Coordinates of C-alpha atoms and ligand atoms in Angstrom, one line a residue:
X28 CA 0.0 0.0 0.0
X29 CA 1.1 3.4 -1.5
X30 CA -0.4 6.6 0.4
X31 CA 1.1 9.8 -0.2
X32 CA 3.4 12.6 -1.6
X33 CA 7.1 12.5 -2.0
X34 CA 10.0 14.1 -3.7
X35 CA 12.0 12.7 -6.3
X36 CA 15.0 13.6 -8.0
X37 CA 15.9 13.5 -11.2
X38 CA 18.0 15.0 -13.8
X39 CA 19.6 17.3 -11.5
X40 CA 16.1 18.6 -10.2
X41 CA 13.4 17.4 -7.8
X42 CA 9.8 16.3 -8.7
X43 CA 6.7 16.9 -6.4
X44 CA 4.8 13.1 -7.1
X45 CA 1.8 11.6 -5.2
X46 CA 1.5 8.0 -5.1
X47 CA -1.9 6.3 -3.8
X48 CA -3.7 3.0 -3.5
X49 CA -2.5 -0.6 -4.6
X50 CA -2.4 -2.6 -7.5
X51 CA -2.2 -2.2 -11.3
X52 CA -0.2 1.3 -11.5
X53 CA -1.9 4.1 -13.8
X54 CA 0.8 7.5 -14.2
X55 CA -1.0 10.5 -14.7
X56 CA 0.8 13.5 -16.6
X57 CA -1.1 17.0 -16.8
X58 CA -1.2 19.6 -19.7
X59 CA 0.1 23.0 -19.6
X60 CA 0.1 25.5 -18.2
X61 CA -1.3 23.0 -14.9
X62 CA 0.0 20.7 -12.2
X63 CA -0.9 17.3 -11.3
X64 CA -4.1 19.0 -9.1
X65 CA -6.3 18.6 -12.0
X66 CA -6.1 14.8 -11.2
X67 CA -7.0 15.5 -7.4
X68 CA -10.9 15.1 -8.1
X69 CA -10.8 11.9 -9.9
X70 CA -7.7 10.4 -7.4
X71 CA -10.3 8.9 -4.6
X72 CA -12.2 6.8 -7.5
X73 CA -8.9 6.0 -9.6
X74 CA -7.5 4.6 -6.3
X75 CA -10.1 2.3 -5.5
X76 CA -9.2 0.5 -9.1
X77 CA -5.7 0.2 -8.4
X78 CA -2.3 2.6 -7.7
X79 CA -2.2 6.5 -8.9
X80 CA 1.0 7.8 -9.5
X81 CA 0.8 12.0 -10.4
X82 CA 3.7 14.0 -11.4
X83 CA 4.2 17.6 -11.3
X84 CA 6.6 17.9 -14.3
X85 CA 9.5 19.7 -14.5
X86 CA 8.4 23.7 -13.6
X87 CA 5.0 23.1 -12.7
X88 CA 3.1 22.6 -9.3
X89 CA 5.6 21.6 -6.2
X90 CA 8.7 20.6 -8.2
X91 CA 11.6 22.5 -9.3
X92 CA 11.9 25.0 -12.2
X93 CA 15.0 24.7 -13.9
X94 CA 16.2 27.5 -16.0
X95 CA 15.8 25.0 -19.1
X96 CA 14.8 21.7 -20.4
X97 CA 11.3 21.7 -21.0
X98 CA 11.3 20.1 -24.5
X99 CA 9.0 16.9 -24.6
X100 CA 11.8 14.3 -24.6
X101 CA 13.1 16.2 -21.3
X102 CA 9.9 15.8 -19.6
X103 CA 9.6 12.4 -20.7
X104 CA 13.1 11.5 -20.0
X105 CA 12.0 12.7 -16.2
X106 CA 9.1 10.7 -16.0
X107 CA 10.8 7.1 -16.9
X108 CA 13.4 8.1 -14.2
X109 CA 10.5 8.3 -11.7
X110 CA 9.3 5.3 -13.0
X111 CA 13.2 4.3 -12.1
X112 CA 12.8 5.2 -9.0
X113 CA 9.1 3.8 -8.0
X114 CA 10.5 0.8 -9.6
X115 CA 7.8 0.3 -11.7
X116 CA 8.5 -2.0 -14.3
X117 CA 5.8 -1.8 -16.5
X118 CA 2.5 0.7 -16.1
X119 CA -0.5 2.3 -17.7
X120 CA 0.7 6.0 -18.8
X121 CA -1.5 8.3 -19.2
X122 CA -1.6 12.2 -20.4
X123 CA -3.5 15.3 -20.4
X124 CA -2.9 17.7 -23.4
X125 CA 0.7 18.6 -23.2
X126 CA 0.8 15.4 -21.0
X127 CA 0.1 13.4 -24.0
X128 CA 2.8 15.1 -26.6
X129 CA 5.4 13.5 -23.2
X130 CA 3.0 10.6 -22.8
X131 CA 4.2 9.9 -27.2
X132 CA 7.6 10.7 -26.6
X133 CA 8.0 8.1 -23.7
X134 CA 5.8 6.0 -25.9
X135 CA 8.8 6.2 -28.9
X136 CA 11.7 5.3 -26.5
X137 CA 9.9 3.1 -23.7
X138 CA 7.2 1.4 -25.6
X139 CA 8.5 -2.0 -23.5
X140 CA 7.5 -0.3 -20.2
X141 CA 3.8 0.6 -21.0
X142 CA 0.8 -1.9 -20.8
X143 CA -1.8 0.9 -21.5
X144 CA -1.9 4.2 -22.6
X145 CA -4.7 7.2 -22.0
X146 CA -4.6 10.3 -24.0
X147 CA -6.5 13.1 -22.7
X148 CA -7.9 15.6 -25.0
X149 CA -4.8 15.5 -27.0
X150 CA -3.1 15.5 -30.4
X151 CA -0.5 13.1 -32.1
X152 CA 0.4 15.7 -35.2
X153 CA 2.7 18.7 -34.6
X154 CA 1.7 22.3 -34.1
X155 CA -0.2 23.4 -37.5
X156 CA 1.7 26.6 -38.7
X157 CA -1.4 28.8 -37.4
X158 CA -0.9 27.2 -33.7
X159 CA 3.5 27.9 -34.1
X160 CA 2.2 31.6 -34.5
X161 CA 0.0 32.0 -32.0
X162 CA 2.6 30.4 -29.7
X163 CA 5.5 32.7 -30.6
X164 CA 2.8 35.7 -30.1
X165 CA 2.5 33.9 -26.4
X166 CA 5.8 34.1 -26.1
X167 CA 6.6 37.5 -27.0
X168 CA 3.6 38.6 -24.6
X169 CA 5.5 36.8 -21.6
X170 CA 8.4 38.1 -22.6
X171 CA 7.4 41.6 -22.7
X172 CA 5.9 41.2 -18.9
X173 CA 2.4 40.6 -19.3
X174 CA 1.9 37.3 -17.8
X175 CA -1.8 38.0 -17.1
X176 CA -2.5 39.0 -20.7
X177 CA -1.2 35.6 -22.1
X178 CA -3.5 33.9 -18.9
X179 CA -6.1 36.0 -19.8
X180 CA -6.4 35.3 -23.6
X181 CA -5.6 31.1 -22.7
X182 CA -7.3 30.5 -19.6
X183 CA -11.3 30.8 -21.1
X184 CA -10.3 28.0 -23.7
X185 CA -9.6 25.1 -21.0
X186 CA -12.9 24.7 -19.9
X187 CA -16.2 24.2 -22.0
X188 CA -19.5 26.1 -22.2
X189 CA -21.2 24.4 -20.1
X190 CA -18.4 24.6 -17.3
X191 CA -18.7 28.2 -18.1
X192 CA -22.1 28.5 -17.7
X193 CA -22.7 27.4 -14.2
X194 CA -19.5 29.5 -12.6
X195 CA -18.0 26.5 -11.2
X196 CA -15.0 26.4 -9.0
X197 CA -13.4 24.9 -12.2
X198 CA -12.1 28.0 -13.4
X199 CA -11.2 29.4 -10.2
X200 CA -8.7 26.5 -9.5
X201 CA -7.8 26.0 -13.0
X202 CA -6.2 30.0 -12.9
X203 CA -5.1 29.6 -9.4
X204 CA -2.6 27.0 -10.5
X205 CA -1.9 28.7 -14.1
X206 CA -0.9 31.7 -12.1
X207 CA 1.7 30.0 -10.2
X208 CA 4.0 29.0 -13.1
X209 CA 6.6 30.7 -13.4
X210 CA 7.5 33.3 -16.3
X211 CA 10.4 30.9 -17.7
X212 CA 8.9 27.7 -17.6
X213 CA 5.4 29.2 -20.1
X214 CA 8.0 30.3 -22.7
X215 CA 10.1 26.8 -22.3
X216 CA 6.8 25.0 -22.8
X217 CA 5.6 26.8 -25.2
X218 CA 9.0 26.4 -27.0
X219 CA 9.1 23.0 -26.3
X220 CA 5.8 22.3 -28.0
X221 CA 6.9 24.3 -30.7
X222 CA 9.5 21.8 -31.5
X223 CA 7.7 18.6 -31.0
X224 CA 7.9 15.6 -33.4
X225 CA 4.9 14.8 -35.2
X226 CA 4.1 11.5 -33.2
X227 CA 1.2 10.0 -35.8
X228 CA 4.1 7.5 -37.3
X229 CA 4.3 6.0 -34.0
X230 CA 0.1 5.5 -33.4
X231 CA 0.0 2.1 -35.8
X232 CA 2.7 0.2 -33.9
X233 CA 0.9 1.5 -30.7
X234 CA -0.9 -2.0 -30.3
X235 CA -1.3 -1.9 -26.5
X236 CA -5.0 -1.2 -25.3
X237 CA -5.9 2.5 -25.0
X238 CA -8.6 4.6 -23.6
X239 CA -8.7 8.4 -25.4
X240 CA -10.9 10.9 -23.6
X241 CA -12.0 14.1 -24.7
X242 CA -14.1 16.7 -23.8
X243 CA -17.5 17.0 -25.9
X244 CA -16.9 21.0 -25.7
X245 CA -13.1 21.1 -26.0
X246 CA -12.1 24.1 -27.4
X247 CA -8.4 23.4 -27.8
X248 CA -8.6 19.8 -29.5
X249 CA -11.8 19.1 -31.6
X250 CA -13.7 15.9 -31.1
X251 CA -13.2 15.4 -34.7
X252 CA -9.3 14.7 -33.7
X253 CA -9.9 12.8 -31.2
X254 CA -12.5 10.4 -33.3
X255 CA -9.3 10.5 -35.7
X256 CA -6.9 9.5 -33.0
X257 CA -8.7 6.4 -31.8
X258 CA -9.5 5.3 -35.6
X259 CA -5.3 5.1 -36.2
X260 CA -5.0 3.4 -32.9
X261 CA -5.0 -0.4 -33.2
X262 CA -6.9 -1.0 -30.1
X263 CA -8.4 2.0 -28.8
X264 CA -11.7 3.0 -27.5
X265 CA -12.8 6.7 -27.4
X266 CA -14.6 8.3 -24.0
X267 CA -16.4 11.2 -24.9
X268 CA -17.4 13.3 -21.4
X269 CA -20.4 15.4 -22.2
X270 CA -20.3 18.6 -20.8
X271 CA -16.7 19.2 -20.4
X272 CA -14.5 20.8 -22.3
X273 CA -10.5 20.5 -22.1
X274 CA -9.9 19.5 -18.3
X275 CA -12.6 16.8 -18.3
X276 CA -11.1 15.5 -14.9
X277 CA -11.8 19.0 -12.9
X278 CA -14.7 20.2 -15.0
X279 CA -16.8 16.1 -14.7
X280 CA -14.4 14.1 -12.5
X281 CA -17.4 12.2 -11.6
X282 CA -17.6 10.8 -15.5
X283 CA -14.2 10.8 -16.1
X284 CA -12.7 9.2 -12.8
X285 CA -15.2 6.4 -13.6
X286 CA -13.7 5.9 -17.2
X287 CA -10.2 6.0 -15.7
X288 CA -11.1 3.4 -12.8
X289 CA -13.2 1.0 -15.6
X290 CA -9.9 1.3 -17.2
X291 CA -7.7 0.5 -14.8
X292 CA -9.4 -2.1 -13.3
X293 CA -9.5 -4.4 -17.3
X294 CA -6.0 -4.0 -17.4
X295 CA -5.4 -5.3 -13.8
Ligands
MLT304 C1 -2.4 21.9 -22.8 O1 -3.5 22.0 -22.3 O2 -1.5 21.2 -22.3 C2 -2.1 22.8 -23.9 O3 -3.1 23.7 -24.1 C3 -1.7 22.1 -25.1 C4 -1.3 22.9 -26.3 O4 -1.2 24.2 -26.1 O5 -1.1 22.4 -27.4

């Protein structure tokens, strides 16, 4: 039995993690600009299907913001050395957004470790060259000091309407932890994505069972893709959460935990 947070270092940094429950071990990675509290609400029912293992990657919620290295394959590379060090030998992976660009590059040099995989209202392909622009506007924003324009302008699109509409605590939280990251680490990130390898050569050899959630309302990543994701997936199922949009886990944990959990529990 597994109960709690610790600190792990890697890669000359340390990692905030949470590791709960027993059994079958699921790793959850958020999106951007987030932390691993976007998994709290769903952690109770995930745990009662097996272990939970969150990160905070490299920058983000409790661990450490070094000055560089946020490029996917450095997040990833961070992640498997966790892995290392929980000595878990082979796991479901699962990502959130920018979780899932890491989730595909651990996917390309770790297939071997990975008995499942979960994408979360993500994308294979690159950035479109539309997407590169509006990043390097993002940049240039941060750069020039205005932090809470970039937050400002971003923020609305990681929820859906219907989130929206009732004034949850969603987007409350959801800008609480946005707010904390740190000037350096959005640009990394957003360089880092920049650069990213188009991972859609990789989804046909990807013949381990998967589970890709999205959103009905997701603003960010159309249904469309994620309909187009599961159909070049050899054995992948598609969740759809109905009113959510792209944070299904804080926006419906109750319908997403559940989807998470019935995953878990077939692959125990
Ligand atoms: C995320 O939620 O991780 C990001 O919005 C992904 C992206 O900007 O491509």
């Amino acid at each position: 039995m597994t109960d709690g947070s610790m600190r792990i270092a890697v890669n000359e940094h340390v990692l905030e993690v949470h590791d709960g429950g027993n059994g079958t071990a699921m790793l959850l990675l958020h999106g951007f600009p987030l932390s691993s509290e976007i998994f709290d609400p769903v952690r109770p029912v995930v745990e009662s299907a097996g272990r939970l293992i969150t990160v905070d990657l490299r920058g983000f919620g409790g661990s450490d913001a070094p000055r560089g290295g946020y490029g996917m394959d450095e997040l990833a590379d961070d992640v498997i050395r966790v892995a290392d060090e929980l000595e878990l030998d082979r796991f479901v992976l699962g990502g959130h957004s920018m979780g899932g660009y890491v989730a595909f590059r651990l996917a390309a040099h770790h297939r071997d470790r990975l008995t499942g995989l979960i994408l979360i209202d993500t994308r294979a392909a690159a950035d479109a060259p539309a997407a590169v622009q509006k990043r390097r506007e993002a940049i240039a924003t941060i750069e020039a000091g205005d932090q809470d324009r970039y937050l400002e302008d971003m923020l609305p699109t990681l929820v859906g309407a219907s989130t929206k509409a009732r004034a949850s605590e969603a987007q409350g939280r959801l800008r609480a932890i946005a707010a904390a990251v740190p000037d350096h680490v959005l640009t990394g990130c957003l360089r880092g994505m920049i650069d990213r390898p188009d991972s859609r050569g990789l989804l046909a050899d990807l013949d381990l069972p998967v589970l890709v959630m999205v959103g009905a309302e997701d603003e960010l990543i159309p249904v469309r893709e994620a309909h187009e994701l599961t159909d070049a997936l050899p054995n992948a199922r598609l969740k759809m959460v109905p009113e959510a949009g792209h944070t299904p886990t804080v926006e419906r944990p109750v319908a997403a935990g559940d989807a998470l959990a019935v995953f878990l529990r077939e692959l125990s």
